Tab-separated table of C-alpha atoms in Angstrom:
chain	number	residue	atom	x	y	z
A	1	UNK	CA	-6.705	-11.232	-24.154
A	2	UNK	CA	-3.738	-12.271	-26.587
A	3	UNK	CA	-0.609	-11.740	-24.864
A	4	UNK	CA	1.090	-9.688	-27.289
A	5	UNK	CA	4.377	-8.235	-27.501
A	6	UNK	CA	6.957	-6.969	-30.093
A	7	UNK	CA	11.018	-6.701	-28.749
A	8	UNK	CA	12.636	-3.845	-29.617
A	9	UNK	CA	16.262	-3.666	-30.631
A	10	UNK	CA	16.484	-7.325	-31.334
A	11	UNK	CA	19.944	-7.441	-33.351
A	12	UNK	CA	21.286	-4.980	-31.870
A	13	UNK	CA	20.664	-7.225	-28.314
A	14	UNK	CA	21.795	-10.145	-29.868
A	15	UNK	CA	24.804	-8.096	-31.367
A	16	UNK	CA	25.872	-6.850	-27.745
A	17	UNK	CA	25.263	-9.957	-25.769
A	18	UNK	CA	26.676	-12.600	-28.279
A	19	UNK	CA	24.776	-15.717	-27.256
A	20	UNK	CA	25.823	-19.284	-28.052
A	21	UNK	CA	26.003	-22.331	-26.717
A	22	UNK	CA	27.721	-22.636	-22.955
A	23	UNK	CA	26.461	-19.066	-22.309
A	24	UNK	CA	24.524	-18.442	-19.593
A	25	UNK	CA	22.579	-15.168	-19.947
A	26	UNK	CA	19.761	-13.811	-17.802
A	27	UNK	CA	16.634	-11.872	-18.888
A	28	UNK	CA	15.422	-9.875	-16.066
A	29	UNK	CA	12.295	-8.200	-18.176
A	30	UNK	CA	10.781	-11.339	-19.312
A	31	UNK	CA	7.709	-9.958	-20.389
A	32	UNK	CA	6.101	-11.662	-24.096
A	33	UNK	CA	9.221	-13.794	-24.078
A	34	UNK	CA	10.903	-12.363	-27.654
A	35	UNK	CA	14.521	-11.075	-26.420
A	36	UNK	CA	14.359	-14.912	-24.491
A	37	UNK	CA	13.581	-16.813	-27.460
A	38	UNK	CA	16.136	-15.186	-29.786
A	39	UNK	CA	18.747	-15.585	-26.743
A	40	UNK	CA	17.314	-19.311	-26.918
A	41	UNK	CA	17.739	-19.690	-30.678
A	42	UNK	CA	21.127	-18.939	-30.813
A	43	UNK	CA	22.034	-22.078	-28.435
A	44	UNK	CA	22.577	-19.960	-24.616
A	45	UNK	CA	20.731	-20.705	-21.633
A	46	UNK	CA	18.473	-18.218	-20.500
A	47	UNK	CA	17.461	-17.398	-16.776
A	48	UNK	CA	14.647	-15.156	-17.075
A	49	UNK	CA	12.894	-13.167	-14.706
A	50	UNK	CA	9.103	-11.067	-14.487
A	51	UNK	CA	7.287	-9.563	-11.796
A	52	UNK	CA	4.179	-9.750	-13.619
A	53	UNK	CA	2.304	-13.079	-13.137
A	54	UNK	CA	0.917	-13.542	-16.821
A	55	UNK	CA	3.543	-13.184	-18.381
A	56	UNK	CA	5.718	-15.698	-16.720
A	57	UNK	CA	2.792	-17.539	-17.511
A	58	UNK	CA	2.560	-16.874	-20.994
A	59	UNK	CA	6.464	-17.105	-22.075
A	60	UNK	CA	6.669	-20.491	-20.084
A	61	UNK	CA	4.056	-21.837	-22.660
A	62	UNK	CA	5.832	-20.491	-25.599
A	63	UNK	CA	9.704	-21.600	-24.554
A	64	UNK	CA	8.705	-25.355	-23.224
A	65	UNK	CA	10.165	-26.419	-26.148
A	66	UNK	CA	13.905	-24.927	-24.996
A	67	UNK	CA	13.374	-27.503	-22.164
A	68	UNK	CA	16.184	-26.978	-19.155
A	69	UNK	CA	17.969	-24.233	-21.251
A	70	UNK	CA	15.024	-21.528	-20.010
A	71	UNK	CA	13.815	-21.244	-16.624
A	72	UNK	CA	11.217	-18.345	-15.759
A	73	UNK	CA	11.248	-16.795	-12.004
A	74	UNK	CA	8.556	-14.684	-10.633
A	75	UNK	CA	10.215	-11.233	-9.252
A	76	UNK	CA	11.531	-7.883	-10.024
A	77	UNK	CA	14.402	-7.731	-11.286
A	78	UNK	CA	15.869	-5.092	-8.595
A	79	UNK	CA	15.778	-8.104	-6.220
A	80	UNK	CA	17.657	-10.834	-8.680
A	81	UNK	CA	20.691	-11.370	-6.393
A	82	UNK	CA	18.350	-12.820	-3.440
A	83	UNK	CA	16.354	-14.618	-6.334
A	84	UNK	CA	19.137	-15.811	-8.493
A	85	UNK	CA	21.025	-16.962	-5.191
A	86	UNK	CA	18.550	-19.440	-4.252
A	87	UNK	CA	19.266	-21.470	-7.838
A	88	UNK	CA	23.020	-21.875	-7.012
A	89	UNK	CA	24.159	-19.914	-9.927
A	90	UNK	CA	26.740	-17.630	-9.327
A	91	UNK	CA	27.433	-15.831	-12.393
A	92	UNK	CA	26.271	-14.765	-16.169
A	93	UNK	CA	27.964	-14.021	-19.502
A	94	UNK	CA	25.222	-11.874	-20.419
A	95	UNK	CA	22.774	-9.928	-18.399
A	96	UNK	CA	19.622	-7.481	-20.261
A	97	UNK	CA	16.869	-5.707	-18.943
A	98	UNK	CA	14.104	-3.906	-21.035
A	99	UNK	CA	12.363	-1.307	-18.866
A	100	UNK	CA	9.620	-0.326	-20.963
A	101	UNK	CA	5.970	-1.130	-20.234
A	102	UNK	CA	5.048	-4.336	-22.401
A	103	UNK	CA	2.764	-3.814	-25.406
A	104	UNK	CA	0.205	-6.264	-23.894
A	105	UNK	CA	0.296	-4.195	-20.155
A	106	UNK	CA	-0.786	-1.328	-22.512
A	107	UNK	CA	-3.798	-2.912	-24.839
A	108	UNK	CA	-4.926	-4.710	-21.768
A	109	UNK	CA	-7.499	-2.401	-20.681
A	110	UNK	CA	-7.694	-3.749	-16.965
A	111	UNK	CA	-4.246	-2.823	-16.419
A	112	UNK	CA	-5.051	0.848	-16.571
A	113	UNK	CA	-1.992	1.950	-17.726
A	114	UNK	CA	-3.527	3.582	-20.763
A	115	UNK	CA	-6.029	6.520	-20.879
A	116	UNK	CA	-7.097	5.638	-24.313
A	117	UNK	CA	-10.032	3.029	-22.789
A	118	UNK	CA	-11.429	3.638	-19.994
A	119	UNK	CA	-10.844	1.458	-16.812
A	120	UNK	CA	-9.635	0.876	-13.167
A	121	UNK	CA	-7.219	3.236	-12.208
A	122	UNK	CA	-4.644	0.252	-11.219
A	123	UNK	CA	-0.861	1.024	-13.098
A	124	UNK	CA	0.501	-1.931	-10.900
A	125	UNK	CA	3.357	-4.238	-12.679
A	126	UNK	CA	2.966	-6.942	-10.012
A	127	UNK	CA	-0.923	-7.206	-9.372
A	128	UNK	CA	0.075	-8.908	-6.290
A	129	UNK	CA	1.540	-5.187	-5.328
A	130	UNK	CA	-0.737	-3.453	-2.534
A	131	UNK	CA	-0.374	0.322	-3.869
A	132	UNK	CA	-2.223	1.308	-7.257
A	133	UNK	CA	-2.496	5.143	-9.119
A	134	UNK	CA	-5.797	5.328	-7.571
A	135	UNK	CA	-3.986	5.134	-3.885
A	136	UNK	CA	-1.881	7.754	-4.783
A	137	UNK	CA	-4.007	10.160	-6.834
A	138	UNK	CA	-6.983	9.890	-3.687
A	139	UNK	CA	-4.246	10.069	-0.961
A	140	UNK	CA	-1.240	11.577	-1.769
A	141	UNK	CA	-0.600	15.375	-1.001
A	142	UNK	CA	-0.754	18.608	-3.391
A	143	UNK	CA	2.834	18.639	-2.769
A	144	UNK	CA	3.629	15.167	-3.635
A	145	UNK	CA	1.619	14.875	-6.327
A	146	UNK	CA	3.640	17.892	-7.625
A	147	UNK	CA	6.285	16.025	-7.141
A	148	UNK	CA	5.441	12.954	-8.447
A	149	UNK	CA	4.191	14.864	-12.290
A	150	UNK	CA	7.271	16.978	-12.089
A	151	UNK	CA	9.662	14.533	-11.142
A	152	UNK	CA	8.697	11.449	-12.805
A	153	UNK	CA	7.243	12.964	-15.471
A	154	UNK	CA	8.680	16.345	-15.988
A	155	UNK	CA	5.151	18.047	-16.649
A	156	UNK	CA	5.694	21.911	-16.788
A	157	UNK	CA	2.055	21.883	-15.441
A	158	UNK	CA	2.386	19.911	-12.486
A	159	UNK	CA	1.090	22.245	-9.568
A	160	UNK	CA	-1.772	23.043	-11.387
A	161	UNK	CA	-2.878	19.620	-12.500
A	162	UNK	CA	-1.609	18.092	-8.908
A	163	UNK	CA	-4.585	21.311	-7.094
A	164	UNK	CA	-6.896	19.973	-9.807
A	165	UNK	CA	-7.045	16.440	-8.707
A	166	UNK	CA	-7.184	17.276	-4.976
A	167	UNK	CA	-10.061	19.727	-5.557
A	168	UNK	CA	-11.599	17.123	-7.521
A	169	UNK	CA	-10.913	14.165	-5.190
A	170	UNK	CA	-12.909	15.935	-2.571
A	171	UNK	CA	-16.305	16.299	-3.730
A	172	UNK	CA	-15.917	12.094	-5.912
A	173	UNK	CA	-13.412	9.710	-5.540
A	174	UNK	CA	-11.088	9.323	-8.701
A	175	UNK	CA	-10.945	5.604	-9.470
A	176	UNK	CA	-10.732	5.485	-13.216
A	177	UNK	CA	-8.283	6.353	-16.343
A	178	UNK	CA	-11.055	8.388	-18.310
A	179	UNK	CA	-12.079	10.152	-15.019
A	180	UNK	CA	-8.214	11.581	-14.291
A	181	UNK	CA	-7.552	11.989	-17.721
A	182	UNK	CA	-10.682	14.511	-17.743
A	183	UNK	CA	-9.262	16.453	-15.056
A	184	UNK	CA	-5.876	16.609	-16.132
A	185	UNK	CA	-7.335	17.741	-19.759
A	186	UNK	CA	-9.201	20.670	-17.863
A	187	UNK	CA	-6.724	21.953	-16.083
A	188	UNK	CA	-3.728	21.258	-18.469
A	189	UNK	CA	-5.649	21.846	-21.952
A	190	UNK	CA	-3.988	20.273	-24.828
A	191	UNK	CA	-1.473	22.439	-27.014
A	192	UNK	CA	0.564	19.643	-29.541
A	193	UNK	CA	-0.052	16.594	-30.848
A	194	UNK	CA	0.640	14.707	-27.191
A	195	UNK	CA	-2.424	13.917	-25.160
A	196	UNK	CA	-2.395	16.615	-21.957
A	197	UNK	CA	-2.638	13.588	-19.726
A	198	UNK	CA	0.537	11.942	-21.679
A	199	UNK	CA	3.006	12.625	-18.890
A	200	UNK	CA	0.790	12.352	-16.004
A	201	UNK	CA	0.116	8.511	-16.628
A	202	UNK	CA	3.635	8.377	-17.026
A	203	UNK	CA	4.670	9.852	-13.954
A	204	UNK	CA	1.872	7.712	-12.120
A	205	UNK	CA	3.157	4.241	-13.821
A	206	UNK	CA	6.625	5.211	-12.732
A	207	UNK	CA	5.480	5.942	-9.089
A	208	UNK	CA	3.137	3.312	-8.583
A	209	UNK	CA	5.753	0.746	-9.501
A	210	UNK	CA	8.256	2.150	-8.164
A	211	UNK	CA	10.603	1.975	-11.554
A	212	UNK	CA	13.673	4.482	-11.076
A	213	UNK	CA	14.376	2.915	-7.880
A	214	UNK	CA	14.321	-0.455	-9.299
A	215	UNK	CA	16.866	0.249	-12.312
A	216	UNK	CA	19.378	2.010	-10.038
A	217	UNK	CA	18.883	-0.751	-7.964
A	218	UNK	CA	19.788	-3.706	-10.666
A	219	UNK	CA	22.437	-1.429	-11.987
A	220	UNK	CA	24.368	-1.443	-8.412
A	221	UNK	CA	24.084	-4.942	-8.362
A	222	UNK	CA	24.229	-6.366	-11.895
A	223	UNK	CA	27.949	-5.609	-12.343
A	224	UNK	CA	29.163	-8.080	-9.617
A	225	UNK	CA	27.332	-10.800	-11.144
A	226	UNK	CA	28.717	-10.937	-14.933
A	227	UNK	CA	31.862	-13.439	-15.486
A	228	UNK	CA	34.521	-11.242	-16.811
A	229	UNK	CA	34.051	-10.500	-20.390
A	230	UNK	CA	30.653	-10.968	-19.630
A	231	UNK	CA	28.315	-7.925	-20.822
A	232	UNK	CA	25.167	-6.314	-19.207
A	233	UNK	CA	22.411	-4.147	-21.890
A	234	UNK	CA	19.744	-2.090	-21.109
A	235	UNK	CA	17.054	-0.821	-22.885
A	236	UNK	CA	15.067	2.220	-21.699
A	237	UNK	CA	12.548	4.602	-22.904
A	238	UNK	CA	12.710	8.031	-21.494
A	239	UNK	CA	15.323	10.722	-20.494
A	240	UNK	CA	15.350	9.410	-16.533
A	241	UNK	CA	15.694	6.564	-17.498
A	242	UNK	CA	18.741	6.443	-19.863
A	243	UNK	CA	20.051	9.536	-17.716
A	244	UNK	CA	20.482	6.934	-14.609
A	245	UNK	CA	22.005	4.296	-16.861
A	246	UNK	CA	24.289	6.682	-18.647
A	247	UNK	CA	25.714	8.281	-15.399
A	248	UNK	CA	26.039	4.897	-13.332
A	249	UNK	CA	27.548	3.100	-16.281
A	250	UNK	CA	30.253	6.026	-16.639
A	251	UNK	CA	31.036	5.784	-12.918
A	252	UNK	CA	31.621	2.257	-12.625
A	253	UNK	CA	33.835	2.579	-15.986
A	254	UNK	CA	35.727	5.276	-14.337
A	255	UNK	CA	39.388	3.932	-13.685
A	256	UNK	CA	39.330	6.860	-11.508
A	257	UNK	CA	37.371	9.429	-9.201
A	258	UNK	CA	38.218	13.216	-8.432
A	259	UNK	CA	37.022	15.940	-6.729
A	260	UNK	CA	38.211	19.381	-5.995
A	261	UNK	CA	38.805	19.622	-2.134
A	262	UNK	CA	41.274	15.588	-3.035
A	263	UNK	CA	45.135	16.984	-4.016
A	264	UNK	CA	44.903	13.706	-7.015
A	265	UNK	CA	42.461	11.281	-8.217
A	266	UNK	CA	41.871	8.149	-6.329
A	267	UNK	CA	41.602	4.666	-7.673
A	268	UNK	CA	37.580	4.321	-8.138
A	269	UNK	CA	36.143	0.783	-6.031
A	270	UNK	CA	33.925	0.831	-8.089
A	271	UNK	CA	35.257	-0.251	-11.693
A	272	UNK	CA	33.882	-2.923	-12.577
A	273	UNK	CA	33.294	-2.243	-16.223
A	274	UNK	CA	34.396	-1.148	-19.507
A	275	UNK	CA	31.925	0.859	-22.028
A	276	UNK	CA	31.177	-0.794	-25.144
A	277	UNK	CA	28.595	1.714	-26.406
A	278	UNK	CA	29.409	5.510	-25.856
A	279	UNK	CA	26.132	6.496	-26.937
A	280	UNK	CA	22.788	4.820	-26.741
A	281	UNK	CA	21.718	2.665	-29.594
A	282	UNK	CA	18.368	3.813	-31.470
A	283	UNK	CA	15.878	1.698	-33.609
A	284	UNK	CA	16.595	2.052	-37.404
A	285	UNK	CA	14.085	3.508	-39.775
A	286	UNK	CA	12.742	0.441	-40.646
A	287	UNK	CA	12.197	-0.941	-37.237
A	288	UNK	CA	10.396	1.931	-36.008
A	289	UNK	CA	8.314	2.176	-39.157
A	290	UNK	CA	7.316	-1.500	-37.831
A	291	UNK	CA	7.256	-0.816	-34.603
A	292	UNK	CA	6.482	2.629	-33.515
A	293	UNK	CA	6.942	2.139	-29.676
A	294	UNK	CA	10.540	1.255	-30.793
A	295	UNK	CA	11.170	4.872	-31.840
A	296	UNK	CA	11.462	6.151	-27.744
A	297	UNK	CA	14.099	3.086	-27.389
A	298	UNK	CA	17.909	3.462	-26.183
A	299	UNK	CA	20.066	0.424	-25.938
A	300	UNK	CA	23.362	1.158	-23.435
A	301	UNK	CA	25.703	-2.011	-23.246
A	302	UNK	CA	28.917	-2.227	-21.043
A	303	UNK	CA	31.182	-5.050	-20.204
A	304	UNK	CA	33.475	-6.257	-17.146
A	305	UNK	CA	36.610	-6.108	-16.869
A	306	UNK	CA	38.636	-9.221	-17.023
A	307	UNK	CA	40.954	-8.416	-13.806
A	308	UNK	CA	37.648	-6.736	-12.087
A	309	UNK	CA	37.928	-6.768	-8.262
C-alpha cells in the first residue's frame, strides 16, 4: 500500500530545532520522511534513523534528491550511540524523535496494530523482531497481562479483560485483531465514545515493542551527544509517555539535587541541559482540524548547556 504519513507539529519542530545550512541534525523516527524533508529544505544535514524496514525504504526514495545531506540507518533509535558511532560522527546541533505509531503502520492492515480491520495479531515495529501481541496474549500470565493493560495502558478493567483472554486462549488460540478485540468487548463492554479494546491495543503495541524502555533509553543518552547550544525535541502521544520526558528532562536541567536525609543540595552530574519549553507544545486548532491524530501530540524541547560537562 501507499506509504502514507502526515508530521505533526511541523513549525513548531522547525521552530525548536532551527535548521540551516552547516547543521547537522538527526531524525531518530524516520518514519514517512516529512520532519526529514522540512529539516532538508531548510539547508541542514539530516542523519535519520527507523527500525522499520519500509520505511527506510520509502523515505530513501523520496529524499534522493538531498543527495549526501540525508543518510537513512536501519535501527531503533534507543541504540543510536552504537549506530551513530560507526559513521564517525560525534555530535549534532539538533536531535528529534517522534514516538507515535506512523499513520501508514496504522492503515496497513498486516501490521495489526489496528482493530478496525481484521488481521494478524503482529504489533511489531521491526518485523525482523521475534516477539508479536499474539506471543504475549497466548503466553503471557493472568498476572502479566494485568500488568501489561494496567501499566501500559492504564485500563481500569485490566484483571478482568487479562482472565478473559486466558479463559479464552484455552479452549482457541487468539491470533487475530478482530478475535481479541471480541473478547476484550465482552468482558469490558463499551461505555463512551472510545472503542473497549482502545487501550488494550495500546498497551499491547507498547509491550510488544518494547516503547517506554526505548524513550528512557534515548533520553539517557541523547544529551551527551548534542554540541552545546545544540537542542533535542520530542514528540509523544500519551501521558507515559510525556510523563518520562517531562521528569527526565527536569532532572538533567536540575543545577541541583536534594533529598531529606543530605544536610544541602549537591551539584547534580547530571546537567546537561537547559529547558526551553516548560510545558509541552500542542497542535493548533487548525492543525488538528487537518490532522486529527495531531490532537494527542506534545512537543517537549530542551537544550545543552554551553559549559556542559
Amino acid at each position: 500500500m501507499p506509504f502514507y504519513h502526515l508530521p505533526v507539529l511541523m513549525q513548531e519542530v522547525l521552530e525548536a530545532l532551527q535548521p540551516q545550512k552547516g547543521k547537522l541534525i538527526f531524525d531518530g523516527t524516520l518514519g514517512g520522511g516529512g520532519h526529514s524533508e522540512a529539516l532538508l529544505q531548510h539547508g541542514a544535514r539530516v542523519v535519520a534513523m527507523d527500525q522499520d524496514e519500509e520505511a527506510i525504504k520509502h523515505a530513501s526514495a523520496r529524499l534522493k534528491p538531498y543527495g549526501e545531506r540525508f543518510c537513512a540507518l536501519r535501527g531503533n533509535f534507543r541504540h543510536f550511540p552504537q549506530i551513530i558511532e560507526e559513521t564517525g560522527i560525534s555530535g549534532f546541533d539538533g536531535m528529534l524523535i517522534d514516538i507515535g505509531v506512523s499513520s501508514h503502520q496504522l492503515d496497513d492492515a498486516a501490521r495489526g496494530f489496528s482493530f478496525m480491520r481484521d488481521a494478524p495479531l503482529d504489533m511489531r515495529m521491526d518485523t525482523d523482531a521475534e516477539q508479536t501481541a499474539a506471543d504475549i496474549v497466548n503466553t503471557a500470565s493472568d498476572e502479566e497481562l494485568t500488568r501489561i493493560f494496567f501499566d501500559y495502558g492504564e485500563e481500569q478493567n485490566a484483571r478482568r479483560i487479562a482472565r478473559a483472554i486466558v479463559k479464552a486462549r484455552s479452549s482457541r488460540l487468539i491470533t487475530t485483531t478482530m478475535q481479541l478485540a471480541e473478547i476484550v468487548s465482552t468482558a469490558s463492554p463499551k461505555r463512551g465514545k472510545r472503542h473497549p479494546a482502545t487501550l488494550v491495543f495500546q498497551a499491547l503495541r507498547i509491550a510488544v515493542n518494547d516503547e517506554l524502555a526505548a524513550l528512557r533509553d534515548f533520553l539517557a543518552a541523547a544529551p551527551k551527544w548534542l554540541k552545546p547550544g545544540g537542542r533535542l525535541a520530542v514528540i509523544t502521544f500519551h501521558s507515559l509517555e510525556d510523563r518520562i520526558v517531562k521528569q527526565t528532562l527536569a532532572h538533567l536541567a536540575a543545577p541541583q539535587l536534594d533529598r531529606p536525609e543530605w544536610p544541602a543540595p549537591r551539584p547534580n552530574p547530571d546537567h546537561f541541559l537547559t529547558l526551553v519549553t516548560k510545558k509541552p507544545i500542542e497542535a493548533s486548532a487548525d492543525e488538528t482540524a487537518l490532522n486529527p491524530r495531531a490532537r494527542s501530540a506534545r512537543l517537549r524541547v530542551a537544550e545543552r548547556l554551553p559549559a556542559a560537562p
